[in-house]
XYZ file of C-alpha atoms in Angstrom:
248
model
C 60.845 107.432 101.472
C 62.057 107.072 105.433
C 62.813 104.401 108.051
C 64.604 103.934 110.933
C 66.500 100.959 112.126
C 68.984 99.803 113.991
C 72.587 98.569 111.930
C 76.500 97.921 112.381
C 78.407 99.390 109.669
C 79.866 97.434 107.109
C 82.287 99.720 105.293
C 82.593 103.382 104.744
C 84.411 105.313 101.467
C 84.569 108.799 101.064
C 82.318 110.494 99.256
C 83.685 114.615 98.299
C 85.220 116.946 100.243
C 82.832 116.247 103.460
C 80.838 113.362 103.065
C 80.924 109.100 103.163
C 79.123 106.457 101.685
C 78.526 103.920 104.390
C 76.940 100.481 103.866
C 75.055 98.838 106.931
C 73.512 96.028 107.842
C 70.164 96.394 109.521
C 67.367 93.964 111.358
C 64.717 94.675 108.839
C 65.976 96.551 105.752
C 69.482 94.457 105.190
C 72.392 95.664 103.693
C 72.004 98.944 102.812
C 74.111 101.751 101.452
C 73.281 105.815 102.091
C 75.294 109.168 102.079
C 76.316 110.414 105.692
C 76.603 114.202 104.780
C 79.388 115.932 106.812
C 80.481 112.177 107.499
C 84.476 112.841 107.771
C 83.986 115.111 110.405
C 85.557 113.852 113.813
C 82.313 113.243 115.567
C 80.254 111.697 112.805
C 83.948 109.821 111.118
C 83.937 107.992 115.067
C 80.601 106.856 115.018
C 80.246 105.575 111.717
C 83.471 103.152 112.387
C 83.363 99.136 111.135
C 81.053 97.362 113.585
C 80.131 100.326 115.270
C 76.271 99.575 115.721
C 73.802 102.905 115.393
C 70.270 103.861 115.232
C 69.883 104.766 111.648
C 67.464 107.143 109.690
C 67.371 106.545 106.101
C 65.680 109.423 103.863
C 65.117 109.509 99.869
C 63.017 110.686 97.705
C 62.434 108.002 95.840
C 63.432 103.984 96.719
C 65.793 103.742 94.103
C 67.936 106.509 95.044
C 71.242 106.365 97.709
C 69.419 108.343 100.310
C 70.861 110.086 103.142
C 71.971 108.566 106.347
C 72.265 109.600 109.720
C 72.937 107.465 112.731
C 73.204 107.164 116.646
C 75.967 105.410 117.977
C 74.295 102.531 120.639
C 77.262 100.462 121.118
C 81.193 101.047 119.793
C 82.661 97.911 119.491
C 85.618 99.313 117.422
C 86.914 100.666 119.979
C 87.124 98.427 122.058
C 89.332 96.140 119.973
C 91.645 98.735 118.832
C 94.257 97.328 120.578
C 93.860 93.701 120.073
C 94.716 93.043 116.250
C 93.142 89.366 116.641
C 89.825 90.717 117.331
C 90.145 93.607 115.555
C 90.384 91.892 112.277
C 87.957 89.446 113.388
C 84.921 92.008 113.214
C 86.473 93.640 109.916
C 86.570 90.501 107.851
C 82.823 89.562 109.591
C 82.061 93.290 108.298
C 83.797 92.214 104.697
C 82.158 89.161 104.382
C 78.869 90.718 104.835
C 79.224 93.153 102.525
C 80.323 91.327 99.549
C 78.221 88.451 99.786
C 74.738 89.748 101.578
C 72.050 90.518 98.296
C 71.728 94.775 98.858
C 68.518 95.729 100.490
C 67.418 92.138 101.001
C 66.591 91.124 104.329
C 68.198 88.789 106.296
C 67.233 89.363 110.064
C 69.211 85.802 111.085
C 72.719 87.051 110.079
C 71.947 90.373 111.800
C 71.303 88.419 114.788
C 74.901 86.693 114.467
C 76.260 89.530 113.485
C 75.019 90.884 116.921
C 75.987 88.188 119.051
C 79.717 87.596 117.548
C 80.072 91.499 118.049
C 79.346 90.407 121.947
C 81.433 87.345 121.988
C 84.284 89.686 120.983
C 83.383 92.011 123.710
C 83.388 89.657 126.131
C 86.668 87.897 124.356
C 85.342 85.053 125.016
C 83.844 82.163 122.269
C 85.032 84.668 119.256
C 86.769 82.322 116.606
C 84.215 79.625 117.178
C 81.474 82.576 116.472
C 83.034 83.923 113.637
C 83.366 80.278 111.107
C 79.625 79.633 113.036
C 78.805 82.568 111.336
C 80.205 81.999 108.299
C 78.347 78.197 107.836
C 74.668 80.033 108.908
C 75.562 82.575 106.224
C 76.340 79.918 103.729
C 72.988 78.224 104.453
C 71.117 81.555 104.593
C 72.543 82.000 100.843
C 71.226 78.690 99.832
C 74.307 76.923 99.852
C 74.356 75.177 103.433
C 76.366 71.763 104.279
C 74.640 68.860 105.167
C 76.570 67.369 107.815
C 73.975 65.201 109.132
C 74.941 61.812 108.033
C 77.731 60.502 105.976
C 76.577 60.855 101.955
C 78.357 57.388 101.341
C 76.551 55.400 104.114
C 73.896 57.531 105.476
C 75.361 56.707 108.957
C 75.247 59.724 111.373
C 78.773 58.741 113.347
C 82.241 59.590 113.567
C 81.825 62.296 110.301
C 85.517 63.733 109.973
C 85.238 64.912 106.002
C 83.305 67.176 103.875
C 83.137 66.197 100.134
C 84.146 69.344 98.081
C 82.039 68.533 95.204
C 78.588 67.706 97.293
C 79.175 69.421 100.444
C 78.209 66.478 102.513
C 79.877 64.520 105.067
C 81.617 61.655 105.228
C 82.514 59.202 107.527
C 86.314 58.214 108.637
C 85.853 54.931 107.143
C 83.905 55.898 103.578
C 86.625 58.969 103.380
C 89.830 57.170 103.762
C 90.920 56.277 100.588
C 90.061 59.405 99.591
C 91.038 61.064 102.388
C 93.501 63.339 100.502
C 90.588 65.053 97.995
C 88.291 65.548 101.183
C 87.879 68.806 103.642
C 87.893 68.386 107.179
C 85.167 68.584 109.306
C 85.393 69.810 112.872
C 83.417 68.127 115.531
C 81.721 71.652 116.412
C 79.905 72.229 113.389
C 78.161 68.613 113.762
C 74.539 69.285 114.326
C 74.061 69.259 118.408
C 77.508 69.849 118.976
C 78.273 71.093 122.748
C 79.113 74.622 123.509
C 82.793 73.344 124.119
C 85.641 75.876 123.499
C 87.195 73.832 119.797
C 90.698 72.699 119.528
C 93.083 75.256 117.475
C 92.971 72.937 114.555
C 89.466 72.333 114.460
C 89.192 76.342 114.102
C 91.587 76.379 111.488
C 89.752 73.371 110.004
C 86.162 75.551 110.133
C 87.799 79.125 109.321
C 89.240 76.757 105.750
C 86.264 74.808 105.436
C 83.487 77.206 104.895
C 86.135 79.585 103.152
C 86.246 76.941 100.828
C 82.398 76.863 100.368
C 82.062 80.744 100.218
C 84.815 80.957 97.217
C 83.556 78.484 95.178
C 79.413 78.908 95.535
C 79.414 82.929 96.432
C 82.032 84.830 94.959
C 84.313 82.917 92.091
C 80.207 82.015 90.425
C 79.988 86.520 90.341
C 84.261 87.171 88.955
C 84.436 88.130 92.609
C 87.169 87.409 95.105
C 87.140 86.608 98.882
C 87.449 90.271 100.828
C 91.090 90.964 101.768
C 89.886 91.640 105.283
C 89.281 87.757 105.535
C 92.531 86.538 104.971
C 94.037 88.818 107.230
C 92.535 87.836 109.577
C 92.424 84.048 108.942
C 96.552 85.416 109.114
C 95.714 86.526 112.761
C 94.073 83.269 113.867
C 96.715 80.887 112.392
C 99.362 83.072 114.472
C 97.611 82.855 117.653
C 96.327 79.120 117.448
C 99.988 78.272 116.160
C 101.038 80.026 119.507
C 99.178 78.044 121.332
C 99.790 74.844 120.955
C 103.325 75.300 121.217
């Protein structure tokens, strides 16, 4: 069993005196985990970094087994964050999230594609929070567990939709939420269908980064006895210092 592909790398553990386990997450073959023999050497340990994305070979003798891994490093994007914790933990909890909730070896070329371009919104530093919690909603809905936040679940009417009902997932209007306004999530104006590429408010990030956090705890990982990767909440930690900042 072969293939080649290209991948960012999700997490790496050590594996033995010399080797790692890395999981990736390819275009065509998903998340998938191999064995990077010789993988804490200094060479192979610096390309195989979180978010790093490589041209991979994957070789076993059988489908079933871990395989062996090698890759070529196409783009470091670790690097180039090193010194900016924001962004930095940014593409770890993106790598986190990926790895706990993407199905192993399943396909999923749409969330490798956002993957890819919130990896170059942080490169450019430009569009990166918005990109990350626009990441998180596609991956909710490539799960099976997307919002509807078309038109208000109490009315059916398509305007001013400021809540999301917890229980449904829906939205709801400012009038039909009100009185219940207190029970209700909030729901920023960017992740309305046809929203414009505007840069969002700091509390409507901090309204996305809690709403689909919300969604991914209680339909992904408290369903499995699993808990939200610690990489998130550092850096939902990160973006409540800098947006706090900022509005000062």
């Amino acid at each position: 069993m072969e293939w080649s592909d290209e991948g960012f790398v999700l997490t790496t553990r050590r594996h033995g005196e010399h080797g790692l386990v890395a999981h990736v997450l390819t275009r065509a073959h998903g998340r998938h985990a191999g064995l990077v023999r010789g993988g804490q050497g200094r060479r192979t340990r610096t390309v195989f970094q979180i978010g790093n994305r490589l041209a991979l070979t994957w070789k076993a003798r059988l489908a079933e087994h871990l395989g062996a891994l090698t890759g070529e490093l196409l783009h470091g994007h670790a690097a180039r964050f090193i010194e900016d914790p924001p962004r930095l933990a940014c593409l770890s909890a993106a790598a986190g999230i990926a790895e706990a909730a993407l199905p192993e070896r399943e396909p999923h070329p749409r969330m490798f594609e956002g993957f890819a371009s919130l990896c170059e919104s942080l490169d450019r530093d430009e569009g990166w929070a918005r990109g990350y919690v626009e990441w998180e909603f596609a991956l909710l809905a490539e799960l099976g567990f997307g919002l509807d936040l078309a038109r208000c679940a109490a009315t059916g009417r398509t305007e001013a939709l400021t809540f999301v009902s917890p229980k449904s997932g829906q939205a709801v209007s400012t009038e039909a939420g009100a009185p219940y306004r207190e029970k209700l999530l909030r729901l920023p104006s960017f992740l309305l269908p046809n929203a414009p590429e505007s840069r969002p408010e700091a509390r409507d990030l901090l309204d996305g980064i809690a709403l689909t956090g919300f969604f991914l705890e209680r339909r992904v990982f408290a369903p499995h006895g699993r808990k939200m990767p610690a990489a998130r909440g550092r850096f939902v930690d990160a973006l409540t210092r800098i947006t706090t900042i900022s509005t000062e």
